[in-house]
Amino acid sequence: MNEIERLNAMVSECGNIVFFGGAGVSTESGVPDFRSKDGLYNQKYDYPPEVMLSHSFYKSHPEEFFKFYKDKMLIEGVEPNDAHKKLAELEAKGKLKAVVTQNIDGLHQKAGSKCVYELHGSVLRNYCEKCHRFYDFDFMKNASGVPRCTDCGGRVKPDVVLYEEGLDNNTVNGAVEAIAKADMLIIGGTSLVVYPAAGLVRYFNGKYLVLINRDETPMDSECDLVIHEKIGEVMKQIKL
């Protein structure tokens, strides 16, 4: 039995599957990741990306923060790929109970997934820091300089978790509960080095732990099945 056949046998046996994914899930849609050789961490800027995406930099250098954010985080014209679509199909069939994602691009919901725990927030949601008015993706993309609320003039902040900021408790609790109840956890497109998010997979105590990632991860040896391929190429071969 090859890897895909084993994966399909596990999926067919389980009825409470949870997917935990990272940047690799969206790279096939054209969204850049951070840590690969072409990722943001290997590009040259005046400051390292992790500095520019920190809460303190957002506060102290708002113009530079938003220039970087709009150039590199607000990617237009991206569509769900085979991985996003298959996860939505699995949920519609009642097999998949939740997607837990480190991504902020909203592509899981665009593909049709309903139960999505966005650990690091979403570029699709933005709020005025003063009056809390909501602003969408287009407003942020088209704003010049530091985006300002059209009602009160307050600064509009992306609903994304910056470095130095904590994760949302309700989102984390929901993700932990889903993972703890699952009989199968599929980890995909993540290097499992970003904490605290990566630590959530430790709550899994079910039957099958599957890892699909292009590169090796620190958890490879602990999994029941490891497939080192592109996540979309693998997921589209899951039979429903």
mmCIF file of C-alpha atoms in Angstrom:
data_model
loop_
_atom_site.group_PDB
_atom_site.id
_atom_site.type_symbol
_atom_site.label_atom_id
_atom_site.label_comp_id
_atom_site.label_asym_id
_atom_site.label_seq_id
_atom_site.Cartn_x
_atom_site.Cartn_y
_atom_site.Cartn_z
ATOM 1 C CA MET A 1 0.000 0.000 0.000
ATOM 2 C CA ASN A 2 1.517 3.330 -1.031
ATOM 3 C CA GLU A 3 1.331 6.605 0.920
ATOM 4 C CA ILE A 4 -1.807 7.910 -0.820
ATOM 5 C CA GLU A 5 -3.606 4.595 -0.359
ATOM 6 C CA ARG A 6 -2.705 4.604 3.330
ATOM 7 C CA LEU A 7 -3.950 8.181 3.670
ATOM 8 C CA ASN A 8 -7.250 7.296 1.990
ATOM 9 C CA ALA A 9 -7.683 4.241 4.219
ATOM 10 C CA MET A 10 -7.213 6.409 7.326
ATOM 11 C CA VAL A 11 -9.604 9.112 6.076
ATOM 12 C CA SER A 12 -12.248 6.524 5.235
ATOM 13 C CA GLU A 13 -11.985 4.994 8.727
ATOM 14 C CA CYS A 14 -12.263 8.280 10.646
ATOM 15 C CA GLY A 15 -15.240 10.565 11.199
ATOM 16 C CA ASN A 16 -13.758 13.358 13.295
ATOM 17 C CA ILE A 17 -10.837 14.749 11.317
ATOM 18 C CA VAL A 18 -9.121 18.054 12.101
ATOM 19 C CA PHE A 19 -6.644 19.801 9.818
ATOM 20 C CA PHE A 20 -3.815 21.957 11.198
ATOM 21 C CA GLY A 21 -2.101 24.024 8.521
ATOM 22 C CA GLY A 22 0.511 26.680 7.920
ATOM 23 C CA ALA A 23 1.949 28.847 5.153
ATOM 24 C CA GLY A 24 2.672 25.896 2.849
ATOM 25 C CA VAL A 25 -1.070 25.436 2.332
ATOM 26 C CA SER A 26 -1.313 28.815 0.590
ATOM 27 C CA THR A 27 1.991 28.970 -1.307
ATOM 28 C CA GLU A 28 0.386 26.968 -4.132
ATOM 29 C CA SER A 29 -2.122 29.826 -4.409
ATOM 30 C CA GLY A 30 0.695 32.351 -4.816
ATOM 31 C CA VAL A 31 0.823 33.589 -1.215
ATOM 32 C CA PRO A 32 4.492 33.913 -0.143
ATOM 33 C CA ASP A 33 5.643 32.071 2.969
ATOM 34 C CA PHE A 34 8.232 33.244 5.477
ATOM 35 C CA ARG A 35 10.907 30.618 5.905
ATOM 36 C CA SER A 36 11.573 28.957 2.549
ATOM 37 C CA LYS A 37 14.491 30.070 0.371
ATOM 38 C CA ASP A 38 12.124 32.445 -1.469
ATOM 39 C CA GLY A 39 10.268 33.490 1.669
ATOM 40 C CA LEU A 40 10.065 36.905 3.299
ATOM 41 C CA TYR A 41 12.778 36.084 5.843
ATOM 42 C CA ASN A 42 15.287 35.658 3.028
ATOM 43 C CA GLN A 43 14.536 38.978 1.331
ATOM 44 C CA LYS A 44 16.418 42.174 2.116
ATOM 45 C CA TYR A 45 14.760 45.070 3.911
ATOM 46 C CA ASP A 46 15.933 47.906 6.156
ATOM 47 C CA TYR A 47 14.637 45.853 9.110
ATOM 48 C CA PRO A 48 14.063 42.101 9.444
ATOM 49 C CA PRO A 49 10.437 41.100 8.645
ATOM 50 C CA GLU A 50 9.860 39.836 12.185
ATOM 51 C CA VAL A 51 10.779 43.316 13.459
ATOM 52 C CA MET A 52 8.547 45.114 10.960
ATOM 53 C CA LEU A 53 5.640 42.815 11.836
ATOM 54 C CA SER A 54 6.004 43.380 15.581
ATOM 55 C CA HIS A 55 3.599 45.304 17.808
ATOM 56 C CA SER A 56 6.321 47.704 18.943
ATOM 57 C CA PHE A 57 7.329 48.518 15.334
ATOM 58 C CA TYR A 58 3.652 49.038 14.449
ATOM 59 C CA LYS A 59 3.457 51.576 17.265
ATOM 60 C CA SER A 60 6.798 53.328 16.693
ATOM 61 C CA HIS A 61 7.117 53.212 12.873
ATOM 62 C CA PRO A 62 3.528 53.108 11.546
ATOM 63 C CA GLU A 63 4.383 54.451 8.071
ATOM 64 C CA GLU A 64 7.063 51.802 7.491
ATOM 65 C CA PHE A 65 4.891 49.103 9.033
ATOM 66 C CA PHE A 66 1.991 49.790 6.681
ATOM 67 C CA LYS A 67 4.233 50.103 3.622
ATOM 68 C CA PHE A 68 5.662 46.633 4.288
ATOM 69 C CA TYR A 69 2.272 45.230 5.313
ATOM 70 C CA LYS A 70 0.526 46.444 2.153
ATOM 71 C CA ASP A 71 3.387 45.394 -0.135
ATOM 72 C CA LYS A 72 3.935 41.922 1.297
ATOM 73 C CA MET A 73 0.881 40.814 3.291
ATOM 74 C CA LEU A 74 -2.029 42.113 1.201
ATOM 75 C CA ILE A 75 -1.819 39.803 -1.808
ATOM 76 C CA GLU A 76 -4.521 40.459 -4.409
ATOM 77 C CA GLY A 77 -6.086 37.978 -6.816
ATOM 78 C CA VAL A 78 -5.267 34.776 -4.935
ATOM 79 C CA GLU A 79 -7.690 31.848 -5.093
ATOM 80 C CA PRO A 80 -8.084 28.635 -3.075
ATOM 81 C CA ASN A 81 -6.025 25.696 -4.337
ATOM 82 C CA ASP A 82 -6.669 21.939 -4.286
ATOM 83 C CA ALA A 83 -5.852 21.676 -0.563
ATOM 84 C CA HIS A 84 -8.361 24.361 0.449
ATOM 85 C CA LYS A 85 -11.029 22.871 -1.821
ATOM 86 C CA LYS A 86 -10.589 19.304 -0.598
ATOM 87 C CA LEU A 87 -10.787 20.379 3.053
ATOM 88 C CA ALA A 88 -14.057 22.193 2.319
ATOM 89 C CA GLU A 89 -15.377 19.057 0.600
ATOM 90 C CA LEU A 90 -14.376 16.874 3.553
ATOM 91 C CA GLU A 91 -16.208 19.225 5.920
ATOM 92 C CA ALA A 92 -19.318 19.236 3.698
ATOM 93 C CA LYS A 93 -19.315 15.418 3.822
ATOM 94 C CA GLY A 94 -19.187 15.526 7.636
ATOM 95 C CA LYS A 95 -15.731 13.941 7.880
ATOM 96 C CA LEU A 96 -13.727 17.062 8.751
ATOM 97 C CA LYS A 97 -14.834 18.941 11.862
ATOM 98 C CA ALA A 98 -12.426 21.908 11.898
ATOM 99 C CA VAL A 99 -9.541 23.659 10.181
ATOM 100 C CA VAL A 100 -6.943 25.227 12.467
ATOM 101 C CA THR A 101 -4.755 27.596 10.462
ATOM 102 C CA GLN A 102 -1.779 29.864 11.015
ATOM 103 C CA ASN A 103 -2.599 31.671 7.752
ATOM 104 C CA ILE A 104 -4.226 35.087 7.556
ATOM 105 C CA ASP A 105 -5.407 35.046 3.924
ATOM 106 C CA GLY A 106 -9.006 33.814 4.365
ATOM 107 C CA LEU A 107 -8.626 31.219 1.589
ATOM 108 C CA HIS A 108 -10.140 28.376 3.636
ATOM 109 C CA GLN A 109 -13.398 30.307 3.985
ATOM 110 C CA LYS A 110 -13.260 31.347 0.333
ATOM 111 C CA ALA A 111 -13.089 27.654 -0.594
ATOM 112 C CA GLY A 112 -16.190 26.964 1.510
ATOM 113 C CA SER A 113 -14.845 25.848 4.894
ATOM 114 C CA LYS A 114 -17.158 26.880 7.732
ATOM 115 C CA CYS A 115 -15.370 25.919 10.959
ATOM 116 C CA VAL A 116 -12.007 27.690 10.732
ATOM 117 C CA TYR A 117 -9.886 28.722 13.709
ATOM 118 C CA GLU A 118 -7.586 31.498 12.495
ATOM 119 C CA LEU A 119 -4.821 31.507 15.113
ATOM 120 C CA HIS A 120 -3.096 34.570 13.672
ATOM 121 C CA GLY A 121 -6.166 36.521 12.547
ATOM 122 C CA SER A 122 -7.077 37.654 9.026
ATOM 123 C CA VAL A 123 -6.100 40.397 6.566
ATOM 124 C CA LEU A 124 -9.797 40.560 5.623
ATOM 125 C CA ARG A 125 -10.711 42.143 8.970
ATOM 126 C CA ASN A 126 -9.504 45.574 10.100
ATOM 127 C CA TYR A 127 -10.745 47.806 12.894
ATOM 128 C CA CYS A 128 -10.423 51.412 13.992
ATOM 129 C CA GLU A 129 -8.484 51.475 17.256
ATOM 130 C CA LYS A 130 -10.727 54.258 18.602
ATOM 131 C CA CYS A 131 -14.322 53.563 17.549
ATOM 132 C CA HIS A 132 -13.869 49.937 16.368
ATOM 133 C CA ARG A 133 -15.514 50.508 12.983
ATOM 134 C CA PHE A 134 -14.852 47.591 10.612
ATOM 135 C CA TYR A 135 -12.864 48.025 7.396
ATOM 136 C CA ASP A 136 -12.294 45.475 4.641
ATOM 137 C CA PHE A 137 -9.305 44.305 2.593
ATOM 138 C CA ASP A 138 -9.867 46.831 -0.217
ATOM 139 C CA PHE A 139 -9.914 49.779 2.165
ATOM 140 C CA MET A 140 -6.507 48.788 3.560
ATOM 141 C CA LYS A 141 -5.012 48.047 0.144
ATOM 142 C CA ASN A 142 -6.124 51.393 -1.265
ATOM 143 C CA ALA A 143 -5.320 53.534 1.783
ATOM 144 C CA SER A 144 -2.329 55.823 1.403
ATOM 145 C CA GLY A 145 0.151 55.980 4.253
ATOM 146 C CA VAL A 146 -1.287 55.081 7.656
ATOM 147 C CA PRO A 147 -4.968 54.095 7.224
ATOM 148 C CA ARG A 148 -7.341 56.320 9.169
ATOM 149 C CA CYS A 149 -10.964 55.815 10.173
ATOM 150 C CA THR A 150 -13.323 57.879 8.010
ATOM 151 C CA ASP A 151 -15.564 58.437 11.061
ATOM 152 C CA CYS A 152 -13.220 59.410 13.895
ATOM 153 C CA GLY A 153 -9.728 59.595 12.380
ATOM 154 C CA GLY A 154 -8.391 56.746 14.532
ATOM 155 C CA ARG A 155 -5.721 54.436 13.161
ATOM 156 C CA VAL A 156 -7.114 51.321 11.464
ATOM 157 C CA LYS A 157 -5.317 48.168 12.629
ATOM 158 C CA PRO A 158 -5.322 44.823 10.826
ATOM 159 C CA ASP A 159 -6.941 42.013 12.834
ATOM 160 C CA VAL A 160 -3.744 39.976 12.630
ATOM 161 C CA VAL A 161 -1.567 38.792 15.496
ATOM 162 C CA LEU A 162 1.719 40.660 15.339
ATOM 163 C CA TYR A 163 4.937 39.530 16.987
ATOM 164 C CA GLU A 164 4.811 40.386 20.719
ATOM 165 C CA GLU A 165 1.004 40.031 20.720
ATOM 166 C CA GLY A 166 -0.855 37.104 22.289
ATOM 167 C CA LEU A 167 -3.210 34.775 20.459
ATOM 168 C CA ASP A 168 -6.962 35.231 20.935
ATOM 169 C CA ASN A 169 -8.070 33.027 23.851
ATOM 170 C CA ASN A 170 -11.409 32.013 22.333
ATOM 171 C CA THR A 171 -9.745 30.976 19.078
ATOM 172 C CA VAL A 172 -7.067 28.972 20.895
ATOM 173 C CA ASN A 173 -9.599 27.271 23.159
ATOM 174 C CA GLY A 174 -11.768 26.297 20.201
ATOM 175 C CA ALA A 175 -8.772 24.925 18.325
ATOM 176 C CA VAL A 176 -7.534 22.946 21.321
ATOM 177 C CA GLU A 177 -10.973 21.444 21.926
ATOM 178 C CA ALA A 178 -11.304 20.406 18.272
ATOM 179 C CA ILE A 179 -7.820 18.845 18.183
ATOM 180 C CA ALA A 180 -8.330 17.035 21.497
ATOM 181 C CA LYS A 181 -11.585 15.451 20.257
ATOM 182 C CA ALA A 182 -10.279 14.427 16.836
ATOM 183 C CA ASP A 183 -9.681 10.810 15.861
ATOM 184 C CA MET A 184 -7.378 11.949 13.038
ATOM 185 C CA LEU A 185 -5.174 15.037 12.819
ATOM 186 C CA ILE A 186 -3.707 16.039 9.462
ATOM 187 C CA ILE A 187 -0.835 18.527 9.789
ATOM 188 C CA GLY A 188 -0.030 20.204 6.490
ATOM 189 C CA GLY A 189 2.175 22.910 5.025
ATOM 190 C CA THR A 190 3.873 23.939 8.258
ATOM 191 C CA SER A 191 7.415 23.682 9.587
ATOM 192 C CA LEU A 192 6.011 23.414 13.148
ATOM 193 C CA VAL A 193 8.508 25.940 14.482
ATOM 194 C CA VAL A 194 6.178 28.897 15.189
ATOM 195 C CA TYR A 195 5.011 28.848 18.802
ATOM 196 C CA PRO A 196 2.619 28.904 20.556
ATOM 197 C CA ALA A 197 0.611 27.800 17.501
ATOM 198 C CA ALA A 198 2.712 24.703 16.743
ATOM 199 C CA GLY A 199 2.332 23.525 20.343
ATOM 200 C CA LEU A 200 -1.416 23.003 19.857
ATOM 201 C CA VAL A 201 -0.844 19.749 17.954
ATOM 202 C CA ARG A 202 0.346 18.240 21.245
ATOM 203 C CA TYR A 203 -3.272 18.142 22.413
ATOM 204 C CA PHE A 204 -4.039 15.428 19.853
ATOM 205 C CA ASN A 205 -4.633 12.038 21.405
ATOM 206 C CA GLY A 206 -6.546 10.292 18.627
ATOM 207 C CA LYS A 207 -5.834 7.396 16.307
ATOM 208 C CA TYR A 208 -3.954 8.748 13.291
ATOM 209 C CA LEU A 209 -1.422 11.588 13.154
ATOM 210 C CA VAL A 210 -0.577 12.453 9.551
ATOM 211 C CA LEU A 211 1.965 15.020 8.354
ATOM 212 C CA ILE A 212 2.057 16.371 4.798
ATOM 213 C CA ASN A 213 4.850 18.887 4.201
ATOM 214 C CA ARG A 214 7.420 19.526 1.512
ATOM 215 C CA ASP A 215 10.287 19.539 4.020
ATOM 216 C CA GLU A 216 11.075 17.575 7.170
ATOM 217 C CA THR A 217 9.707 18.801 10.506
ATOM 218 C CA PRO A 218 10.573 18.158 14.166
ATOM 219 C CA MET A 219 7.507 15.884 14.433
ATOM 220 C CA ASP A 220 8.154 13.532 11.505
ATOM 221 C CA SER A 221 9.250 10.663 13.742
ATOM 222 C CA GLU A 222 6.088 10.869 15.856
ATOM 223 C CA CYS A 223 3.590 10.543 12.999
ATOM 224 C CA ASP A 224 1.732 7.496 11.706
ATOM 225 C CA LEU A 225 2.166 8.715 8.137
ATOM 226 C CA VAL A 226 4.535 11.329 6.682
ATOM 227 C CA ILE A 227 4.320 12.505 3.060
ATOM 228 C CA HIS A 228 6.970 14.931 1.794
ATOM 229 C CA GLU A 229 5.098 16.430 -1.137
ATOM 230 C CA LYS A 230 3.176 19.605 -1.934
ATOM 231 C CA ILE A 231 0.026 19.681 0.155
ATOM 232 C CA GLY A 232 -2.318 20.418 -2.773
ATOM 233 C CA GLU A 233 -0.917 17.543 -4.834
ATOM 234 C CA VAL A 234 -1.567 15.129 -1.966
ATOM 235 C CA MET A 235 -4.943 16.448 -0.793
ATOM 236 C CA LYS A 236 -6.542 16.344 -4.246
ATOM 237 C CA GLN A 237 -5.982 12.555 -4.263
ATOM 238 C CA ILE A 238 -8.156 12.004 -1.177
ATOM 239 C CA LYS A 239 -11.278 10.101 -2.181
ATOM 240 C CA LEU A 240 -14.642 11.076 -0.702
#
